[in-house]
Tab-separated table of C-alpha atoms in Angstrom:
chain	number	residue	atom	x	y	z
A	1	MET	CA	-5.738	-29.103	-2.662
A	2	ASP	CA	-1.976	-29.984	-2.292
A	3	HIS	CA	-1.456	-27.582	-4.684
A	4	PHE	CA	-3.628	-24.737	-2.277
A	5	SER	CA	-1.900	-25.844	0.578
A	6	ARG	CA	2.293	-24.994	-1.048
A	7	SER	CA	0.598	-22.142	-2.681
A	8	TRP	CA	-1.260	-20.475	-0.143
A	9	THR	CA	2.193	-21.082	2.540
A	10	ALA	CA	4.271	-19.698	0.327
A	11	LEU	CA	2.245	-16.745	-0.788
A	12	ARG	CA	2.027	-16.118	3.314
A	13	ALA	CA	5.416	-16.702	3.974
A	14	ALA	CA	6.335	-13.934	1.581
A	15	VAL	CA	4.577	-11.683	3.246
A	16	ALA	CA	5.481	-12.557	6.889
A	17	GLU	CA	9.128	-11.916	4.796
A	18	LEU	CA	8.603	-8.581	3.959
A	19	SER	CA	10.399	-5.597	5.705
A	20	ASP	CA	7.851	-2.899	7.134
A	21	LYS	CA	9.298	-0.381	3.717
A	22	ASP	CA	8.193	-3.208	1.522
A	23	PHE	CA	5.011	-2.218	2.594
A	24	ASP	CA	4.638	0.983	0.808
A	25	ARG	CA	6.023	-0.116	-2.398
A	26	PRO	CA	4.251	-0.725	-5.556
A	27	SER	CA	2.446	-3.979	-6.190
A	28	GLY	CA	1.624	-5.932	-9.835
A	29	CYS	CA	-1.926	-4.773	-9.247
A	30	ALA	CA	-2.849	-1.138	-10.680
A	31	GLY	CA	-3.467	1.097	-8.096
A	32	TRP	CA	-2.380	-1.073	-5.452
A	33	LEU	CA	0.596	-0.885	-2.891
A	34	VAL	CA	2.070	-3.835	-1.079
A	35	ARG	CA	-0.411	-3.128	1.898
A	36	ASP	CA	-3.108	-2.976	-0.165
A	37	LEU	CA	-2.434	-6.373	-1.551
A	38	ALA	CA	-1.330	-7.959	1.928
A	39	CYS	CA	-4.853	-6.789	3.045
A	40	HIS	CA	-6.932	-8.071	0.196
A	41	LEU	CA	-5.596	-11.306	1.089
A	42	VAL	CA	-7.003	-11.157	4.018
A	43	ILE	CA	-10.177	-10.629	2.694
A	44	ASP	CA	-9.658	-13.953	0.372
A	45	ALA	CA	-8.547	-15.650	3.347
A	46	GLN	CA	-11.807	-14.693	5.245
A	47	ASP	CA	-13.619	-15.970	2.096
A	48	VAL	CA	-12.510	-18.644	2.257
A	49	LEU	CA	-12.696	-19.819	5.819
A	50	ILE	CA	-17.169	-18.418	4.740
A	51	THR	CA	-16.968	-20.522	1.553
A	52	LEU	CA	-15.856	-24.083	3.101
A	53	VAL	CA	-18.543	-23.430	5.583
A	54	THR	CA	-21.703	-23.008	3.182
A	55	PRO	CA	-22.855	-26.308	2.305
A	56	ALA	CA	-25.216	-26.649	-0.933
A	57	GLY	CA	-27.405	-28.829	-1.820
A	58	THR	CA	-27.555	-28.880	-5.320
A	59	LYS	CA	-25.921	-30.221	-7.893
A	60	PRO	CA	-22.190	-28.558	-9.274
A	61	THR	CA	-22.772	-25.254	-11.522
A	62	VAL	CA	-18.954	-24.423	-12.587
A	63	ASP	CA	-15.644	-26.184	-11.882
A	64	ALA	CA	-12.009	-24.477	-11.384
A	65	VAL	CA	-11.783	-22.849	-14.863
A	66	THR	CA	-14.933	-21.813	-15.229
A	67	TYR	CA	-15.401	-20.384	-11.421
A	68	TRP	CA	-13.538	-17.420	-13.412
A	69	ASN	CA	-15.083	-14.972	-15.357
A	70	VAL	CA	-12.865	-12.857	-17.902
A	71	GLU	CA	-13.987	-9.660	-17.810
A	72	ASP	CA	-13.586	-6.631	-20.380
A	73	ARG	CA	-10.677	-4.244	-18.900
A	74	PRO	CA	-8.001	-4.826	-16.381
A	75	PRO	CA	-8.951	-2.858	-13.033
A	76	THR	CA	-8.006	0.222	-12.521
A	77	GLY	CA	-7.693	0.452	-8.867
A	78	GLU	CA	-10.737	2.602	-8.857
A	79	ASP	CA	-13.672	-0.171	-7.970
A	80	PRO	CA	-15.659	0.907	-4.750
A	81	LEU	CA	-14.360	-1.898	-3.511
A	82	ASP	CA	-10.709	-1.783	-4.557
A	83	ALA	CA	-11.149	1.775	-2.564
A	84	LEU	CA	-12.023	-0.042	0.487
A	85	ILE	CA	-9.256	-2.248	0.668
A	86	VAL	CA	-7.322	0.978	0.076
A	87	ARG	CA	-8.819	2.221	3.455
A	88	LEU	CA	-8.841	-0.408	5.522
A	89	ALA	CA	-4.814	-1.209	5.094
A	90	ALA	CA	-4.301	2.421	5.677
A	91	ALA	CA	-6.406	1.477	8.885
A	92	TYR	CA	-4.097	-0.746	10.111
A	93	GLY	CA	-1.040	1.482	10.767
A	94	GLU	CA	1.819	-0.421	11.592
A	95	PRO	CA	2.276	-3.413	8.905
A	96	GLY	CA	3.126	-5.954	11.667
A	97	LEU	CA	-0.726	-5.296	12.637
A	98	LEU	CA	-1.310	-6.698	9.081
A	99	LYS	CA	0.887	-9.121	9.190
A	100	PHE	CA	-0.241	-10.629	11.785
A	101	HIS	CA	-3.858	-10.420	11.028
A	102	LEU	CA	-3.026	-12.543	7.581
A	103	ASP	CA	-0.830	-14.721	9.130
A	104	ASP	CA	-4.368	-15.848	12.181
A	105	VAL	CA	-7.101	-15.540	9.055
A	106	GLY	CA	-4.515	-17.230	7.468
A	107	SER	CA	-3.525	-20.208	8.916
A	108	ALA	CA	-7.092	-21.148	10.127
A	109	ALA	CA	-7.926	-21.131	6.347
A	110	GLY	CA	-5.392	-23.317	5.777
A	111	ARG	CA	-6.138	-25.255	8.408
A	112	ALA	CA	-10.075	-25.463	6.852
A	113	ALA	CA	-8.963	-26.389	3.661
A	114	GLU	CA	-6.964	-29.413	4.682
A	115	LEU	CA	-9.241	-31.017	6.654
A	116	ALA	CA	-12.443	-30.204	4.332
A	117	ASP	CA	-13.874	-32.747	2.080
A	118	PRO	CA	-13.045	-32.623	-1.371
A	119	GLY	CA	-16.262	-33.588	-2.771
A	120	ALA	CA	-18.410	-31.446	-0.654
A	121	LEU	CA	-20.290	-28.636	-1.908
A	122	VAL	CA	-20.593	-25.331	-1.297
A	123	SER	CA	-21.437	-22.335	-2.169
A	124	THR	CA	-19.908	-19.085	-3.357
A	125	ARG	CA	-21.130	-16.076	-5.866
A	126	ASP	CA	-24.474	-17.496	-6.470
A	127	GLU	CA	-22.457	-20.473	-7.990
A	128	VAL	CA	-21.785	-24.419	-6.389
A	129	LEU	CA	-19.112	-26.532	-6.603
A	130	THR	CA	-16.828	-29.038	-4.936
A	131	VAL	CA	-14.517	-28.367	-2.241
A	132	ALA	CA	-11.742	-29.827	-4.405
A	133	ASP	CA	-12.606	-27.431	-7.526
A	134	TYR	CA	-12.733	-23.940	-4.888
A	135	LEU	CA	-9.804	-25.000	-3.548
A	136	THR	CA	-8.279	-25.316	-7.594
A	137	ALA	CA	-9.576	-22.277	-8.503
A	138	TYR	CA	-7.758	-20.428	-5.656
A	139	VAL	CA	-4.147	-21.872	-6.285
A	140	LEU	CA	-4.556	-19.658	-9.995
A	141	GLU	CA	-6.058	-16.391	-7.135
A	142	TRP	CA	-2.680	-17.316	-4.980
A	143	THR	CA	-0.156	-17.674	-7.528
A	144	LEU	CA	-1.084	-14.299	-9.436
A	145	HIS	CA	-1.413	-12.446	-6.324
A	146	HIS	CA	2.192	-13.856	-5.706
A	147	LEU	CA	3.423	-12.342	-8.592
A	148	ASP	CA	1.708	-9.403	-7.834
A	149	LEU	CA	3.680	-9.104	-4.359
A	150	VAL	CA	7.067	-9.270	-5.615
A	151	ALA	CA	6.337	-7.705	-8.846
A	152	TYR	CA	8.508	-4.797	-7.705
A	153	LEU	CA	10.323	-6.638	-4.635
A	154	PRO	CA	13.155	-8.533	-6.900
A	155	ASP	CA	14.828	-10.439	-4.177
A	156	ALA	CA	11.123	-11.841	-2.661
A	157	ALA	CA	10.483	-15.543	-2.824
A	158	GLU	CA	9.179	-16.498	-6.159
A	159	PRO	CA	5.733	-18.477	-6.164
A	160	PRO	CA	6.001	-22.244	-5.952
A	161	ALA	CA	6.827	-23.825	-9.250
A	162	ASP	CA	4.255	-26.331	-9.648
A	163	GLY	CA	1.436	-24.169	-8.371
A	164	LEU	CA	2.761	-21.718	-11.591
A	165	ALA	CA	2.749	-24.929	-13.648
A	166	ARG	CA	-1.434	-25.593	-12.544
A	167	SER	CA	-2.283	-21.789	-12.970
A	168	ARG	CA	-0.975	-22.150	-16.556
A	169	ALA	CA	-2.882	-24.898	-17.221
A	170	MET	CA	-5.894	-23.638	-16.231
A	171	LEU	CA	-5.274	-20.213	-17.876
A	172	GLU	CA	-4.953	-22.230	-20.620
A	173	LYS	CA	-7.974	-23.842	-20.423
A	174	ILE	CA	-10.078	-20.619	-19.120
A	175	ALA	CA	-8.389	-19.219	-22.804
A	176	GLY	CA	-9.359	-22.345	-24.701
A	177	ALA	CA	-5.381	-22.539	-26.203
A	178	ALA	CA	-2.517	-23.073	-25.306
A	179	PHE	CA	0.262	-20.182	-24.523
A	180	PRO	CA	3.852	-21.188	-26.714
A	181	ALA	CA	6.339	-23.208	-25.046
A	182	SER	CA	8.780	-20.581	-25.679
A	183	LEU	CA	6.798	-18.571	-22.486
A	184	GLY	CA	7.871	-19.958	-19.601
A	185	ASP	CA	5.400	-20.121	-17.388
A	186	ARG	CA	5.927	-17.423	-15.000
A	187	ASP	CA	5.829	-15.280	-18.271
A	188	ALA	CA	2.313	-17.056	-19.976
A	189	LEU	CA	0.737	-16.223	-16.568
A	190	LEU	CA	2.133	-12.562	-16.612
A	191	VAL	CA	1.676	-11.903	-19.913
A	192	GLY	CA	-2.339	-14.073	-20.308
A	193	THR	CA	-3.252	-12.112	-17.582
A	194	GLY	CA	-2.373	-8.178	-18.818
A	195	ARG	CA	0.257	-7.833	-15.537
A	196	ARG	CA	2.692	-7.042	-18.327
A	197	ALA	CA	2.687	-6.729	-22.153
A	198	PRO	CA	4.157	-9.100	-24.872
A	199	THR	CA	7.194	-8.419	-26.260
A	200	ASP	CA	7.204	-8.480	-29.712
A	201	ALA	CA	8.932	-12.071	-30.157
A	202	GLU	CA	6.448	-13.264	-27.862
A	203	LYS	CA	3.449	-11.670	-29.896
A	204	THR	CA	4.707	-13.594	-32.795
A	205	ALA	CA	4.825	-16.680	-30.898
A	206	LEU	CA	1.630	-16.319	-29.574
A	207	GLY	CA	0.003	-15.659	-32.663
A	208	GLU	CA	-3.676	-15.271	-33.127
A	209	LEU	CA	-4.003	-15.959	-29.193
A	210	ALA	CA	-2.470	-12.309	-28.928
A	211	THR	CA	-5.025	-10.578	-30.111
A	212	ARG	CA	-7.148	-12.220	-27.991
A	213	LEU	CA	-5.297	-10.664	-24.605
A	214	PRO	CA	-5.528	-10.305	-21.657
A	215	PHE	CA	-7.653	-12.473	-19.788
A	216	VAL	CA	-8.410	-10.796	-16.638
A	217	LEU	CA	-10.004	-12.844	-14.323
A	218	GLY	CA	-12.726	-11.822	-11.517
């Protein structure tokens, strides 16, 4: 839960420090500008709040790793839900309003996570898992979207190192294989999830794993 709090706090702080012009820059998510990604984070925060108050009375069906589905192809930004996010983001008009909403709902989600019982069972996406596993899964969500946020913002703060390491470990469990040590945590996540193509040297180091990339998480 500490990883969740640090990753989420760092991501919200990075958004808060952006200039208005930064919101019109591209993000690492195909088809989304930074403002669209920030709007998606508002929806994510709402999902956290909803899930933490949706108790389940059955045994867990997934954990922090199996919570994730591996999709067939990277998103293009043309999915109806993705397109809705773009329209919602545009409706804010001023970046300051989007910042305020993310800070407001995001702070509430952070507090709810801190107060939640790690062992409690909750339901989301027609699955059941412990609060601890749910929040751990979101470390990967926050970390990847933090990388998306700063993809074209070289002066923006990077995700916390412990969040990168924890996310890499989860991605390796999803992949069923370890990424080579020559790939740092940040690059392992970017290459592993298809956010950038591996270099020739990285392909060689990855070996057979290179043929299975990317792992598109949804």
